[in-house]
Coordinates of C-alpha atoms and ligand atoms in Angstrom, one line a residue:
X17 CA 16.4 -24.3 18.1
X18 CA 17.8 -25.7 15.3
X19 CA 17.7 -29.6 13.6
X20 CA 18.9 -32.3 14.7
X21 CA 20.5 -35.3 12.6
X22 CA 21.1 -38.8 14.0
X23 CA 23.2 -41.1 11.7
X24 CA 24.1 -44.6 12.7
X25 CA 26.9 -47.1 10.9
X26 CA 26.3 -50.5 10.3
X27 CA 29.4 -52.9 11.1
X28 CA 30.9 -53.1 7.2
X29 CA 30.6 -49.5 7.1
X30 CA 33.1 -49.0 10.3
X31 CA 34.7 -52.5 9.6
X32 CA 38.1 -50.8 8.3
X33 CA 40.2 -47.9 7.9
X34 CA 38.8 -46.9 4.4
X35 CA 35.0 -47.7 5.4
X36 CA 35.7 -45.5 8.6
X37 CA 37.3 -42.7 6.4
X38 CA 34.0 -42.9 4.5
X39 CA 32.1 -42.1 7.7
X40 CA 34.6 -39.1 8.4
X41 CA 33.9 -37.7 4.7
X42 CA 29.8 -38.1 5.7
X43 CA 30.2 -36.3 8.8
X44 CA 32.2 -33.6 7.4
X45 CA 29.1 -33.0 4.6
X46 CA 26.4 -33.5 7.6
X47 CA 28.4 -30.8 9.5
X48 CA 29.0 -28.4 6.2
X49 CA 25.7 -28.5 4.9
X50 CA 24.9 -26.6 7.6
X51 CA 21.3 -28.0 7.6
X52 CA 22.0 -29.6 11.6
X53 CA 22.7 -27.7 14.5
X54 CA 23.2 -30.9 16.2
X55 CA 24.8 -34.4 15.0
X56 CA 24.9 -37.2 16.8
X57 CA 26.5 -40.8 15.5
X58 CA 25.4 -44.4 16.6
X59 CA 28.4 -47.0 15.7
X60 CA 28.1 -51.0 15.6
X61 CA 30.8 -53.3 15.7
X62 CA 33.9 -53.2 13.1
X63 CA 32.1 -55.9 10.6
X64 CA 32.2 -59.8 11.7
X65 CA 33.3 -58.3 15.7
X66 CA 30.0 -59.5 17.5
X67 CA 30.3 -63.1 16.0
X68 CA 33.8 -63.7 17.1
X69 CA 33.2 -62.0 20.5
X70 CA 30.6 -65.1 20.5
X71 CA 32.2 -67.5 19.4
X72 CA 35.0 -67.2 21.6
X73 CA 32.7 -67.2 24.5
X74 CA 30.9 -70.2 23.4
X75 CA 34.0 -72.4 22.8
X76 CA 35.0 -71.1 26.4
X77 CA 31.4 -73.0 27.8
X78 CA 32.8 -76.3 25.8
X79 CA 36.2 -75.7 27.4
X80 CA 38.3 -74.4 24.2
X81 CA 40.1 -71.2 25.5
X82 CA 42.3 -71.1 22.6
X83 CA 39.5 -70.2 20.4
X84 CA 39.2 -67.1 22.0
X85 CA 43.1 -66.1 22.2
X86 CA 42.9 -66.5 18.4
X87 CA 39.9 -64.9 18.2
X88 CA 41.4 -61.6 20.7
X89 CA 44.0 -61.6 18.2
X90 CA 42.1 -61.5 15.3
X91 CA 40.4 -58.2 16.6
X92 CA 43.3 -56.8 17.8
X93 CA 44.4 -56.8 14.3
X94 CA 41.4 -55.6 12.4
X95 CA 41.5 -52.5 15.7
X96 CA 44.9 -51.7 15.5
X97 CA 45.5 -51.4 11.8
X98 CA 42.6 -49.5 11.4
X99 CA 43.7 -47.3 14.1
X100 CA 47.1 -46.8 13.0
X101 CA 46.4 -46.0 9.9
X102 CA 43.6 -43.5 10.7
X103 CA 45.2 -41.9 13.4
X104 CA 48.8 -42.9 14.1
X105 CA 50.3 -42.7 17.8
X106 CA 47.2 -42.9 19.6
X107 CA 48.4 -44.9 22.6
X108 CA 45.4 -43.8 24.9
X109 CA 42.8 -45.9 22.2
X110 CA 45.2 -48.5 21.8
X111 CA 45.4 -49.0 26.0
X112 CA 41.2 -48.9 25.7
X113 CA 41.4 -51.4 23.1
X114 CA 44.1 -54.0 24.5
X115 CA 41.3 -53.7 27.6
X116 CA 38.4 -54.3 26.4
X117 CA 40.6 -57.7 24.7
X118 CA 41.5 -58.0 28.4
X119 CA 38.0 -58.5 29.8
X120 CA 36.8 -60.8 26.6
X121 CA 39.9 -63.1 27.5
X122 CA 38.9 -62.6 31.3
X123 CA 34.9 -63.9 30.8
X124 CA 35.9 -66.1 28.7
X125 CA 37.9 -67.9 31.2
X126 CA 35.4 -67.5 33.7
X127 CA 32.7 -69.2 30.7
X128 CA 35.3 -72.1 30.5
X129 CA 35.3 -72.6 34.6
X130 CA 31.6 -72.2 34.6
X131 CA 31.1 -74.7 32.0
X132 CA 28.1 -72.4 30.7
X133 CA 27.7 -68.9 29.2
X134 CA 24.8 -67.4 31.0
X135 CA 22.5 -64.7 28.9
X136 CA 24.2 -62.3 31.2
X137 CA 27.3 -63.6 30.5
X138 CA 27.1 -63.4 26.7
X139 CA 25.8 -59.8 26.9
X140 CA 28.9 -58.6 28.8
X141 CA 30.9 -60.1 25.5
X142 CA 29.1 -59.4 23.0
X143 CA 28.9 -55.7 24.1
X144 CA 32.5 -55.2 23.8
X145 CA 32.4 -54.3 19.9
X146 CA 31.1 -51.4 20.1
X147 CA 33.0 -50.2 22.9
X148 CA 36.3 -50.9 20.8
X149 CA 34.5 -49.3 17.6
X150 CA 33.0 -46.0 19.4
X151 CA 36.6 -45.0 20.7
X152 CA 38.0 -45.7 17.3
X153 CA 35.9 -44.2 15.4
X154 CA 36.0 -41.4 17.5
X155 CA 39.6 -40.3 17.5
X156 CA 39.3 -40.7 13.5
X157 CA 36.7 -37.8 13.4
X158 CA 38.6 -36.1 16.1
X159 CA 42.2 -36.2 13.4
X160 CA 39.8 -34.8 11.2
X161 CA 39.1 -32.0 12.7
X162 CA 35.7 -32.6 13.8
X163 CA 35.5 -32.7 17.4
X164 CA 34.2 -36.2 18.6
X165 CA 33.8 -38.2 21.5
X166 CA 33.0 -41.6 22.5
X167 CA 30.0 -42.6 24.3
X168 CA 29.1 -45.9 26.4
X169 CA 25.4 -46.0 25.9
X170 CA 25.9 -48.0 29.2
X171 CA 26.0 -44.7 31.0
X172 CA 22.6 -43.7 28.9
X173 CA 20.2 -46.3 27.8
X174 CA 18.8 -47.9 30.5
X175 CA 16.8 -51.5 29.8
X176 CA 15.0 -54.1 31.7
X177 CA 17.2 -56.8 32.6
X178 CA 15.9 -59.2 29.6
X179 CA 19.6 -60.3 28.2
X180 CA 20.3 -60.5 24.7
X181 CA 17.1 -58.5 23.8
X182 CA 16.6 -55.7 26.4
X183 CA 14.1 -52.9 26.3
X184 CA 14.7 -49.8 27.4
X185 CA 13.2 -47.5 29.7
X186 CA 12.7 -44.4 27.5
X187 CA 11.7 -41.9 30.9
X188 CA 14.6 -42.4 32.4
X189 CA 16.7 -43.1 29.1
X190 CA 15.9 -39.6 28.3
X191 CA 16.8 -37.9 30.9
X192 CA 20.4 -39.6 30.5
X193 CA 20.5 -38.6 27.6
X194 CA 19.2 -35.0 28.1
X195 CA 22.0 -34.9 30.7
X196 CA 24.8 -36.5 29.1
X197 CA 24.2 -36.4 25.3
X198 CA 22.8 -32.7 24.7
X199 CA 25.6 -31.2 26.3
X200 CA 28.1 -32.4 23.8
X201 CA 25.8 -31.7 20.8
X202 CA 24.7 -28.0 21.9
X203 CA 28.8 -27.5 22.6
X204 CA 29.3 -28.7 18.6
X205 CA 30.7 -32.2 19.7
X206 CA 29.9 -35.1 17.5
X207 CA 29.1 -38.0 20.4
X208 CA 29.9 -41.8 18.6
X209 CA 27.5 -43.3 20.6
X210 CA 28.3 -47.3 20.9
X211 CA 25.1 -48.9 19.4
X212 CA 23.9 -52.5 20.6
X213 CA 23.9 -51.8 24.0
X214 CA 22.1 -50.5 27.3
X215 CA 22.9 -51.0 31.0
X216 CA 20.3 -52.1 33.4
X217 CA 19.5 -49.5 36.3
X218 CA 22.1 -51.0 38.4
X219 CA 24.5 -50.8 35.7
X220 CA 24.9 -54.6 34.5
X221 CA 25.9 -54.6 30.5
X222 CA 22.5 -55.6 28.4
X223 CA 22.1 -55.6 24.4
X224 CA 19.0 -55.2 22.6
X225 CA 19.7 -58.4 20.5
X226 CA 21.7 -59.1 17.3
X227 CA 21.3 -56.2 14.6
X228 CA 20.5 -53.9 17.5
X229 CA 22.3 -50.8 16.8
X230 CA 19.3 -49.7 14.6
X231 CA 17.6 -49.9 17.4
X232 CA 19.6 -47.8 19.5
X233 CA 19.5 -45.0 16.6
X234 CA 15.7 -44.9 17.2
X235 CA 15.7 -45.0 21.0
X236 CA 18.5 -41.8 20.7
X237 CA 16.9 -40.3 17.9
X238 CA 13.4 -40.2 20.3
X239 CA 15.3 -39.2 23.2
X240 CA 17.4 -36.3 21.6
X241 CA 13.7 -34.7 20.0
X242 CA 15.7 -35.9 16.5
X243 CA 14.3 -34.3 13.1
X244 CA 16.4 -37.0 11.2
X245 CA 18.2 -40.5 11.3
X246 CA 19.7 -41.4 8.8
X247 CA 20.8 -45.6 8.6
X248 CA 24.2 -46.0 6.7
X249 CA 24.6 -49.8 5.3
X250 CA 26.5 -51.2 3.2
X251 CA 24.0 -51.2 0.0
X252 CA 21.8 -48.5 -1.3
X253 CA 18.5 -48.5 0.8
X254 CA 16.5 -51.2 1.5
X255 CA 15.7 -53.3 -1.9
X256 CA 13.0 -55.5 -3.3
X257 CA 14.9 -58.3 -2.0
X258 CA 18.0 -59.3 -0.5
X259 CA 20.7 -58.8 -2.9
X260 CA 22.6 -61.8 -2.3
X261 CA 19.9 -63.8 -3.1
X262 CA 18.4 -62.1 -5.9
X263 CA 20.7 -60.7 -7.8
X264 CA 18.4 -58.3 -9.9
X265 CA 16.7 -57.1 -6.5
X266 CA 16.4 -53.2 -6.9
X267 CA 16.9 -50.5 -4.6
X268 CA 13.2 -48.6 -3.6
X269 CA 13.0 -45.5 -3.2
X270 CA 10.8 -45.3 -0.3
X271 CA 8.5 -47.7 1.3
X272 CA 5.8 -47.2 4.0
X273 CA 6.1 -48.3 7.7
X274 CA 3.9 -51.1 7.5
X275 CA 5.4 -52.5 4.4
X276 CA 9.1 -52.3 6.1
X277 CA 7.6 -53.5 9.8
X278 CA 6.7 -56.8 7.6
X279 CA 9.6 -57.1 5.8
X280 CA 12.0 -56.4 8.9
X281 CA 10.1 -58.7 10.9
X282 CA 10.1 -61.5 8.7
X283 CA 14.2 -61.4 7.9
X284 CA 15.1 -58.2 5.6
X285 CA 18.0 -58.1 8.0
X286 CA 18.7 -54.4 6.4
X287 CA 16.9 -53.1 9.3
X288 CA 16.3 -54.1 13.1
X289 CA 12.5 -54.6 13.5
X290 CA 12.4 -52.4 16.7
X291 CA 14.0 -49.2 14.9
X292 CA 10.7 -48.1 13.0
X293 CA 7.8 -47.6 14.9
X294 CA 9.4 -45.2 17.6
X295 CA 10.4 -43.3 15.0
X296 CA 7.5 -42.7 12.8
X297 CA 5.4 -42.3 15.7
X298 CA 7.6 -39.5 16.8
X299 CA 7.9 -38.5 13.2
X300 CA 11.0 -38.6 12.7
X301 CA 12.1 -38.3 8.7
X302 CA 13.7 -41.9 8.4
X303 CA 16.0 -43.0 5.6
X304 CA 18.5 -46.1 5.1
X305 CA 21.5 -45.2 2.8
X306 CA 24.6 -46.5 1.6
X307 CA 28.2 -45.4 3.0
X308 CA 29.8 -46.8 0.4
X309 CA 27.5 -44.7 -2.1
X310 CA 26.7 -41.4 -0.5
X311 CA 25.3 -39.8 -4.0
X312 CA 22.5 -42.6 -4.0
X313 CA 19.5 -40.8 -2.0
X314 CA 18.5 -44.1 -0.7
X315 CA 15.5 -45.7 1.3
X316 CA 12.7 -43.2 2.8
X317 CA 9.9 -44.9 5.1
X318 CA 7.2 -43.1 5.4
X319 CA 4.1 -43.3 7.8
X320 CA 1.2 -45.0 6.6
X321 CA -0.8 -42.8 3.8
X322 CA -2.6 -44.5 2.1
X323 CA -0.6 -44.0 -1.4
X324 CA 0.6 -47.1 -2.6
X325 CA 2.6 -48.1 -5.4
X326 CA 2.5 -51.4 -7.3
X327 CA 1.1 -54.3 -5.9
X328 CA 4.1 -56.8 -4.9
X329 CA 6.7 -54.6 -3.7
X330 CA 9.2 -56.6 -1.9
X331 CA 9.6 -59.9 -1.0
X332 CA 12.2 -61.8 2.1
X333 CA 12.5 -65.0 4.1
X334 CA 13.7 -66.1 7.0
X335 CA 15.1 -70.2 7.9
X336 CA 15.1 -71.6 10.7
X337 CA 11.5 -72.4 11.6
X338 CA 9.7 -75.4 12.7
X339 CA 6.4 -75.8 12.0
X340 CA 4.4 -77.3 15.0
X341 CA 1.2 -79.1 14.3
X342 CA -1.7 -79.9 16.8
X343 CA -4.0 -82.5 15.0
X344 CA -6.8 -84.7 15.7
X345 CA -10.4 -85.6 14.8
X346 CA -11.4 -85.0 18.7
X347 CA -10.5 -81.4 18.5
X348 CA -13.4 -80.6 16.3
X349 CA -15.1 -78.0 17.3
X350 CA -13.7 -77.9 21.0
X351 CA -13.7 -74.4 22.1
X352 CA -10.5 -73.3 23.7
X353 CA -7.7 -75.6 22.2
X354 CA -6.5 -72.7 20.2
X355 CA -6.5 -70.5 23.4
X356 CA -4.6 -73.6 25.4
X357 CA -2.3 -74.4 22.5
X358 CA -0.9 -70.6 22.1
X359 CA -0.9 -70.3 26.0
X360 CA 1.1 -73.6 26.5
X361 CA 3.8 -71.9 23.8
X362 CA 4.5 -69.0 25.6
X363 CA 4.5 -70.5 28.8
X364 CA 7.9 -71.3 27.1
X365 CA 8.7 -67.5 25.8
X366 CA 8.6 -68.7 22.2
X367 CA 7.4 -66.2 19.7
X368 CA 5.3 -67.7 17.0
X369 CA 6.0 -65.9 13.9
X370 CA 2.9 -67.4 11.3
X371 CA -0.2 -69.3 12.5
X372 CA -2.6 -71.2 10.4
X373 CA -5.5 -73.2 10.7
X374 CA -7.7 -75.6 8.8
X375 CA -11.4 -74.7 8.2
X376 CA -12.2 -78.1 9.8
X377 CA -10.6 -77.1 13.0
X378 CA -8.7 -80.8 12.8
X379 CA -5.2 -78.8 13.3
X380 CA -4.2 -76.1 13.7
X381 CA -0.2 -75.3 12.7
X382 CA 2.3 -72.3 13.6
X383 CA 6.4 -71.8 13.4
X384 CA 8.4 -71.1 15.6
X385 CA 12.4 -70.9 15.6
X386 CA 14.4 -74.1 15.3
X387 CA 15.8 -73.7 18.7
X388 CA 12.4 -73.6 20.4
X389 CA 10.7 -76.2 18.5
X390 CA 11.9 -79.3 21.2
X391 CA 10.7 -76.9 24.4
X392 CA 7.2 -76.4 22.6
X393 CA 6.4 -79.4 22.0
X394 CA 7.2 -80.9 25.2
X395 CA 4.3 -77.9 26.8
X396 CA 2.0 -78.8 24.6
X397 CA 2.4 -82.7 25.3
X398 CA 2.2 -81.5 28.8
X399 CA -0.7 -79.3 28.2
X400 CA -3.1 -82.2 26.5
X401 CA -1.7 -84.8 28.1
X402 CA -5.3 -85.8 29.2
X403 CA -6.8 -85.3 25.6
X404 CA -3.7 -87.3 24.0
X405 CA -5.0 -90.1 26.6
X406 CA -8.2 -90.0 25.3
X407 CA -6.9 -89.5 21.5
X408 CA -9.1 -86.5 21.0
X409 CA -5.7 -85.5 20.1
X410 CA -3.7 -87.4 17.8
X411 CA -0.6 -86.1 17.1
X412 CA 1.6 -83.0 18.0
X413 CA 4.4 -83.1 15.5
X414 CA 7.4 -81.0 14.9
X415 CA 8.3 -80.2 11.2
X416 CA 11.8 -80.3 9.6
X417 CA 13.4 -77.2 9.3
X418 CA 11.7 -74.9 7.0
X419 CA 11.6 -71.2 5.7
X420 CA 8.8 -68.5 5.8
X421 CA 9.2 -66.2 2.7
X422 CA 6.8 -63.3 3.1
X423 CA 6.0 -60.9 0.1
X424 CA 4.7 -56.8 0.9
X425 CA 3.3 -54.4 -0.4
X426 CA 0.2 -52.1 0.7
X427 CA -1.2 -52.3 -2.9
X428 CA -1.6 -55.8 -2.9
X429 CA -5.1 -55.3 -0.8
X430 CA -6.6 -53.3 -4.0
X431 CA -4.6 -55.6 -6.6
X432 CA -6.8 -59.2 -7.5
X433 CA -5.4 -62.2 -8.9
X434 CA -2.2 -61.5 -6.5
X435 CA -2.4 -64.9 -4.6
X436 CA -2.9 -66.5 -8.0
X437 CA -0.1 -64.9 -9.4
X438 CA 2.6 -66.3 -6.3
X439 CA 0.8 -69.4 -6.5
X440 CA 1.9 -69.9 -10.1
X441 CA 5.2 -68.6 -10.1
X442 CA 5.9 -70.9 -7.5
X443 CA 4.4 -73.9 -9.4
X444 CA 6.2 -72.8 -12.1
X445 CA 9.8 -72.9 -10.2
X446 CA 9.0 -76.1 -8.6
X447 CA 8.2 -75.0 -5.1
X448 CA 6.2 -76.7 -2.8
X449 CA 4.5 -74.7 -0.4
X450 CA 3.5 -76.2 3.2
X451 CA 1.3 -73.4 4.7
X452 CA -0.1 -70.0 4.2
X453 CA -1.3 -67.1 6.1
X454 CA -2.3 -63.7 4.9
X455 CA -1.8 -60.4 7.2
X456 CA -5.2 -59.0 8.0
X457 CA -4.1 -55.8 6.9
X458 CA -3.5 -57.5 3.7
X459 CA -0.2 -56.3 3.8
X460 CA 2.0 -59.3 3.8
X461 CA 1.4 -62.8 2.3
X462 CA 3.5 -65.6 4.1
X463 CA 4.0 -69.3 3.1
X464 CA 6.0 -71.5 4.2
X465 CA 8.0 -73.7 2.2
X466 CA 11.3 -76.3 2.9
X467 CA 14.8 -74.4 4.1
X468 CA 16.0 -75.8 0.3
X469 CA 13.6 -73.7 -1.6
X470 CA 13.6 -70.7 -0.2
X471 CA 16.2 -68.5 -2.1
X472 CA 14.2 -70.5 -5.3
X473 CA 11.0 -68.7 -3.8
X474 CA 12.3 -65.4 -3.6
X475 CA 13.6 -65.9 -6.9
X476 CA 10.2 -67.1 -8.5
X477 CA 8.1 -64.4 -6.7
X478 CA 10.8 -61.6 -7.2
X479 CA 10.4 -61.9 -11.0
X480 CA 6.6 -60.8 -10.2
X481 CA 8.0 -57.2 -9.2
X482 CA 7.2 -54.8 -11.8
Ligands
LIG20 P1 24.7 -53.2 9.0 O1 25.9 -53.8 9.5 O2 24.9 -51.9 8.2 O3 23.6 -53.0 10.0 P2 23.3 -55.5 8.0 O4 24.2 -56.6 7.5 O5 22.7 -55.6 9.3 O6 24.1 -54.1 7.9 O7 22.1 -55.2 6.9 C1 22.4 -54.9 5.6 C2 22.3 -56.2 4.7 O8 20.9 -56.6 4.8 C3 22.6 -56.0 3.3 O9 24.0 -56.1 3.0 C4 21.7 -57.1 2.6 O10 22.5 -58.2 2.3 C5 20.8 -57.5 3.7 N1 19.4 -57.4 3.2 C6 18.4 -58.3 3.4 N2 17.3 -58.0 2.9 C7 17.4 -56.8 2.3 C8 16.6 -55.9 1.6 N3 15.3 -56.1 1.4 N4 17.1 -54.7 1.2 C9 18.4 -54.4 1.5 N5 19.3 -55.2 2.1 C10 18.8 -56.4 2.6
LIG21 N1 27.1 -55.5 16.5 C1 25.8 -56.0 16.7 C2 25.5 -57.2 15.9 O1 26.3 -57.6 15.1 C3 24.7 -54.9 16.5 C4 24.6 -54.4 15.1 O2 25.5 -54.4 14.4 O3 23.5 -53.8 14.9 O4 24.5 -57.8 16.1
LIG22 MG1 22.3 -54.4 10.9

């Protein structure tokens, strides 16, 4: 039967010609080892693509077309260069290019008439990337021998019609898949999947929400029975921190599932939160590596074993949070005004990411995004309106904007002292922290503290990492 490799590419690591020439050279090695009977690659954007395929589309809603002409332009140029110099005289990619530019200019003038950028809307923009980059990419495997084609993943993952963060339907996804994917492989075609994206059954454009194309790796990877994916970035595996923050953060060499669920979930943007658990259920071997470093082995996550190493292994954050408090005297031991307050929030679809309450059962306080926080607040007014009356309820309040750093590690269950230990560093750096919560598994350790002091958080507790 043979193995099967999946390898996706993150936006910096197909974001020129020299990035893309790195991906040719991993291919090549993929192919030669002659471990894989089967390769398959996942692309994202060409690096900073998705944002201006936004932004153009929001200045469109506020009636600025111009944006987005200097925006097409922008891309054309960052295509075309890259195209010309990987794989001169390629008119057919340059027509697919200059139309996919087409239909951005074209929605975004339909935005700017609408006065408003539906979900929908954004989705059909913001899919365009990767259906520039998969082409691309495609014909620069194809000049290098390797015989490559491009994929829509339109035409193969199918999703529920939830814009901006679809899910798919993996039954019929794999039989797409089985049906138009395999083929290529088991004829010793490389397919450059476009990552990012799915169709809904009738065929409108849907993406599984910013940092998505890990995702799609895993959703592919499941569907094509893969032994292997493999997540290029542009660093050397998933680190102790992110290194722009923390400057001494060090690469790990592997990490278990539940420690990198945590620490994707609560902002390590080096991978999409959705890519893991498909694949370690399915077993799939997953590692995150660098494409600028191929040497450097990288990142493994492995499934849940028990063997832990250290205590504090890692530690991230993520802004833009509110913190929403329900307080009052007359909520002492109510029953049911937990049950009502987390009800009332996602009657609003608002994902609460940390939730804390006092002993006393006087408040009770969670966070949720930025954005959200106005909508929330108004349902839960709405919800107690009768026990605000009454003032059993004093106060629902909405926070500034603050930060939730989290710190993982498995070993941190079986480790004392580690709460003490955070709690001083953070004295120590001047930190003030506004609320805790604790994982039950132990696990993670989340506090929140003000947008300002976050990176000094992650500072003050990264210096705990042995
Ligand atoms: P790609 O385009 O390849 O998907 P992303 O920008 O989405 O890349 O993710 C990689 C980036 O994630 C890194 O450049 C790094 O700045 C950031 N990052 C955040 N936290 C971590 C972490 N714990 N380990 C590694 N990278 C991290
Ligand atoms: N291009 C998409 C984004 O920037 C998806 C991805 O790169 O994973 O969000
Ligand atoms: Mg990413």
């Amino acid at each position: 039967m043979g193995k099967t490799l999946v390898m996706k590419f993150g936006g910096t690591s197909v974001g020129n010609a020299a990035a893309i020439g790195q991906v040719v050279e991993i291919v090549q090695q993929a192919r030669d080892s002659g471990e894989w009977s089967r390769v398959a690659v996942v692309v994202s954007a060409m690096s900073k693509v998705t944002d201006k395929l936004l932004a153009g589309a929001q200045a469109a809603a506020s009636g600025e077309t111009v944006q987005a002409e200097r925006l097409a332009s922008e891309m054309w140029e960052q295509h075309i260069a890259a195209l010309r110099e990987l794989a001169p005289q390629t008119p057919e990619v340059e027509e697919t290019i200059a139309a996919y530019l087409d239909e951005f200019a074209a929605i975004c003038h339909a935005i700017s008439i609408l006065g408003e950028a539906s979900p929908r809307a954004l989705d059909a923009v913001a899919s365009l990337g990767e259906r520039m980059s998969a082409p691309l990419v495609a014909e620069a495997l194809t000049r290098a021998g390797i015989p490559a084609c491009a994929v829509d993943a339109a035409e193969v993952v199918v999703t529920d019609e939830v814009f901006q963060g679809a899910s798919p339907d993996m039954a019929i996804t794999q039989a797409r898949v089985e049906a138009r994917l395999l083929p290529l492989c088991e004829a010793g075609q490389v397919p450059v999947v476009t990552g990012f994206i799915g169709a809904t059954p009738g065929g409108v454009v849907t993406t599984l929400g910013r940092g998505g194309s890990d995702y799609s790796a895993a959703i592919l990877s499941v569907a094509l029975g893969a032994d292997e994916v493999w997540i290029w970035t542009d660093v050397d595996g998933v680190m102790t921190a992110d290194p722009r923050i923390v400057p001494d953060a060090r690469t790990l060499p592997d990490l278990m599932f539940r420690e990198m669920s945590e620490l994707a979930f609560y902002g390590a943007k080096v991978l999409h939160p959705k890519t893991i658990r498909p694949v370690i259920e399915r077993k799939i071997a997953l590692w995150v590596k660098n494409t600028f470093n191929p040497a450097h082995p990288g990142t493994r996550i492995l499934p849940d074993n028990g063997v832990t190493h250290g205590a504090i292994r890692a530690v991230t954050a993520f802004k833009g949070q509110q913190l929403i408090t329900v307080e009052g005297r007359g909520m002492l031991g109510v029953p049911g005004i937990a049950a009502r307050t987390f009800a009332a929030v996602a009657r609003t679809h608002t994902s609460i990411s940390m939730i804390s309450q006092a002993s006393s059962e006087q408040s009770i306080c969670f966070s949720v995004p930025l954005a959200s926080g106005g909508a929330v607040t108004h349902a839960l007014e709405d919800e107690f309106h009768r026990e605000l009356a009454r003032r059993d309820i004093d106060r629902i309040s909405a926070s500034e904007e603050f930060a939730i750093v989290t710190v993982v590690g498995a070993g941190m269950r079986h480790t004392p002292g580690i709460a003490g230990q955070i709690f001083g560093a953070l004295g120590a750096g001047g930190v003030n922290v506004i609320a805790i919560a604790q994982g039950s598994s132990e696990c993670n350790i989340s506090l929140m503290v003000a947008a300002g002091e976050a990176d000094a958080a992650m500072r003050a507790i990264h210096a705990l990492i042995e």
